[in-house]
Every structure is written in C-alpha cells, then in structure tokens.
mmCIF file of C-alpha atoms in Angstrom:
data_model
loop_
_atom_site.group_PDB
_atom_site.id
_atom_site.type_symbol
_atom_site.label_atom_id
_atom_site.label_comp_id
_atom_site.label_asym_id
_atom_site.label_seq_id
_atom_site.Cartn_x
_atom_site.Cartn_y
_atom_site.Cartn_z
ATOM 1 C CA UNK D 1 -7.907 -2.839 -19.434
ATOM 2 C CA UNK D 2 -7.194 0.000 -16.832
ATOM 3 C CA UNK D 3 -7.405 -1.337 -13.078
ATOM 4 C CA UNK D 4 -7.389 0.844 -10.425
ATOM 5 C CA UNK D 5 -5.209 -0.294 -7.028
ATOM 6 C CA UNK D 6 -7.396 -0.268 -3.497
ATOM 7 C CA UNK D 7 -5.326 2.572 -2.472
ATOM 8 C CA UNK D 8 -6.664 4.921 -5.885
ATOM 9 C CA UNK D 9 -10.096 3.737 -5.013
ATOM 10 C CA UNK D 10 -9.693 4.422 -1.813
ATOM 11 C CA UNK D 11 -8.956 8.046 -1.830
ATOM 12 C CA UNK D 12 -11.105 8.782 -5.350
ATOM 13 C CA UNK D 13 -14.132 7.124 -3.171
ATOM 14 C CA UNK D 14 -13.590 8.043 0.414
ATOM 15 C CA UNK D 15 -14.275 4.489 1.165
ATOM 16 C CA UNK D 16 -11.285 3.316 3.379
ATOM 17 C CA UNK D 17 -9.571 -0.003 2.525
ATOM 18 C CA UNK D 18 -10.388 -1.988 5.358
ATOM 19 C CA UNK D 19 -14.320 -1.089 4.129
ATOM 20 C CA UNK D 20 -13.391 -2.109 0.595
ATOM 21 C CA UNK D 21 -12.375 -5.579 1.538
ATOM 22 C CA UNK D 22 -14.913 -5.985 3.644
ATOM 23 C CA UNK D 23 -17.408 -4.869 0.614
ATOM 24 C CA UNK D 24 -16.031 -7.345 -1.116
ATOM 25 C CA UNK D 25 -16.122 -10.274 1.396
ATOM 26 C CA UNK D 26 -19.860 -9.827 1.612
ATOM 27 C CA UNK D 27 -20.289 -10.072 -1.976
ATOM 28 C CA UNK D 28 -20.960 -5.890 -3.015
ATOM 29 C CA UNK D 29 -18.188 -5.175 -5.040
ATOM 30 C CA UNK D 30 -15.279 -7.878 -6.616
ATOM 31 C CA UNK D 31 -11.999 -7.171 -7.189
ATOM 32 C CA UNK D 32 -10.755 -7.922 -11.169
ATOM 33 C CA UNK D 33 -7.033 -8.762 -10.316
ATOM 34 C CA UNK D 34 -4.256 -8.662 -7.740
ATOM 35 C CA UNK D 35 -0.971 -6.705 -8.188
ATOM 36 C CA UNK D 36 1.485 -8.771 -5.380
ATOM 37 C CA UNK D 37 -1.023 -8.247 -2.794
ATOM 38 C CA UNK D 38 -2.764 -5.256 -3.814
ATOM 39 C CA UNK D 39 -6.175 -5.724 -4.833
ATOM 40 C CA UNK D 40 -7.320 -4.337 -8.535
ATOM 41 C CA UNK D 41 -10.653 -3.101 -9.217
ATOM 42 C CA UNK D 42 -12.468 -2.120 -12.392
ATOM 43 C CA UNK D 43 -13.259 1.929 -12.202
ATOM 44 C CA UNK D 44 -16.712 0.850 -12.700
ATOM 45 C CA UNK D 45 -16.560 0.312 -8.846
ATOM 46 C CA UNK D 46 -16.347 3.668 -8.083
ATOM 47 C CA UNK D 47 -19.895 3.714 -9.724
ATOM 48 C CA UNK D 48 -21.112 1.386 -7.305
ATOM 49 C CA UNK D 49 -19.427 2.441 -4.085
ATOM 50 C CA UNK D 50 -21.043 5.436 -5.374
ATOM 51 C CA UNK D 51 -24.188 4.022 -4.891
ATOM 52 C CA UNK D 52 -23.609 2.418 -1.876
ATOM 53 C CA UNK D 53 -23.118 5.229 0.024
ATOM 54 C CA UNK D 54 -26.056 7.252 -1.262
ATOM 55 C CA UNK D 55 -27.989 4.012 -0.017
ATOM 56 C CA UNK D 56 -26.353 4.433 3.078
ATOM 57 C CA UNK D 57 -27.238 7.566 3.379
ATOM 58 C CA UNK D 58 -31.268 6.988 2.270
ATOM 59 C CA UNK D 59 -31.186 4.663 5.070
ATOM 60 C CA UNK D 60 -30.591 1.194 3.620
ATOM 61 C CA UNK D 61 -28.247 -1.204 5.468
ATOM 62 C CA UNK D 62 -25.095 -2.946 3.203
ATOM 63 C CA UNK D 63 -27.689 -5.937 3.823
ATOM 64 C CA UNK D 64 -30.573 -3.947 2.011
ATOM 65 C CA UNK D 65 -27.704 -2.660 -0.359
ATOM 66 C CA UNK D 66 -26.527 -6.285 -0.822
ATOM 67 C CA UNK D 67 -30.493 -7.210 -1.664
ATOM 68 C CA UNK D 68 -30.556 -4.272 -4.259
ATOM 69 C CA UNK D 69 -27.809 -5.598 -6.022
ATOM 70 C CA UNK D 70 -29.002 -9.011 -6.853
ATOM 71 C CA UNK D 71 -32.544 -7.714 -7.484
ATOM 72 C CA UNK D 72 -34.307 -9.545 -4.566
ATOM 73 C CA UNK D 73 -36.406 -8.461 -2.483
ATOM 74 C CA UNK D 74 -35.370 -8.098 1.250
#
C-alpha cells in the first residue's frame, strides 16, 4: 500500500504539519503508519483535508467538521 509522509501531505494539501497532527489528535484524520517518527497517511486523506477546508471555508468549525464526520448531529 502507498503511504504518503506528513511532509508530502503537507505541501500536496497546504495543510501545515503542526495542523495535521493536531487533525489527528482531535480525531479528523488518522495516520496508517509511522516511518522513525514520521507520520504515514493513506492518500485518501488528502480527500478529506480536502473537505475540511471547504467546510472551513462554508463556515463550519473543525468541531462542526468533527460532527460531520461521525454523522451526528451537532
């Protein structure tokens, strides 16, 4: 399976790292495996980061965004 490193998601995203851990402390995206101590994500997260920010965007906080995900209401 082809993981991307934080870094790659990073820059393909525009979602800094420190935003990406964070994400993923708080439950919106999970990381698939670790390289030393470099994160690895599945390129489906650029998908969801993705929709993240177009959330952000329409308004939503990560909280709302958070909601969304798990399909309950806020």
């Amino acid at each position: 399976m082809l993981l991307l490193d934080i870094g790659e998601v990073a820059e393909r995203s525009g979602v800094p790292a420190s935003a990406l851990r964070y994400y993923e402390e708080i439950g919106l995206i999970r990381s698939e495996a670790r390289r030393g101590l470099r994160r690895q994500y599945d390129p489906d997260v650029l998908l969801r980061l993705s929709l993240i920010g177009l959330g952000k965007t329409a308004g939503f906080s990560l909280e709302d965004c958070w909601a969304l995900r798990r399909g309950q209401p806020h």
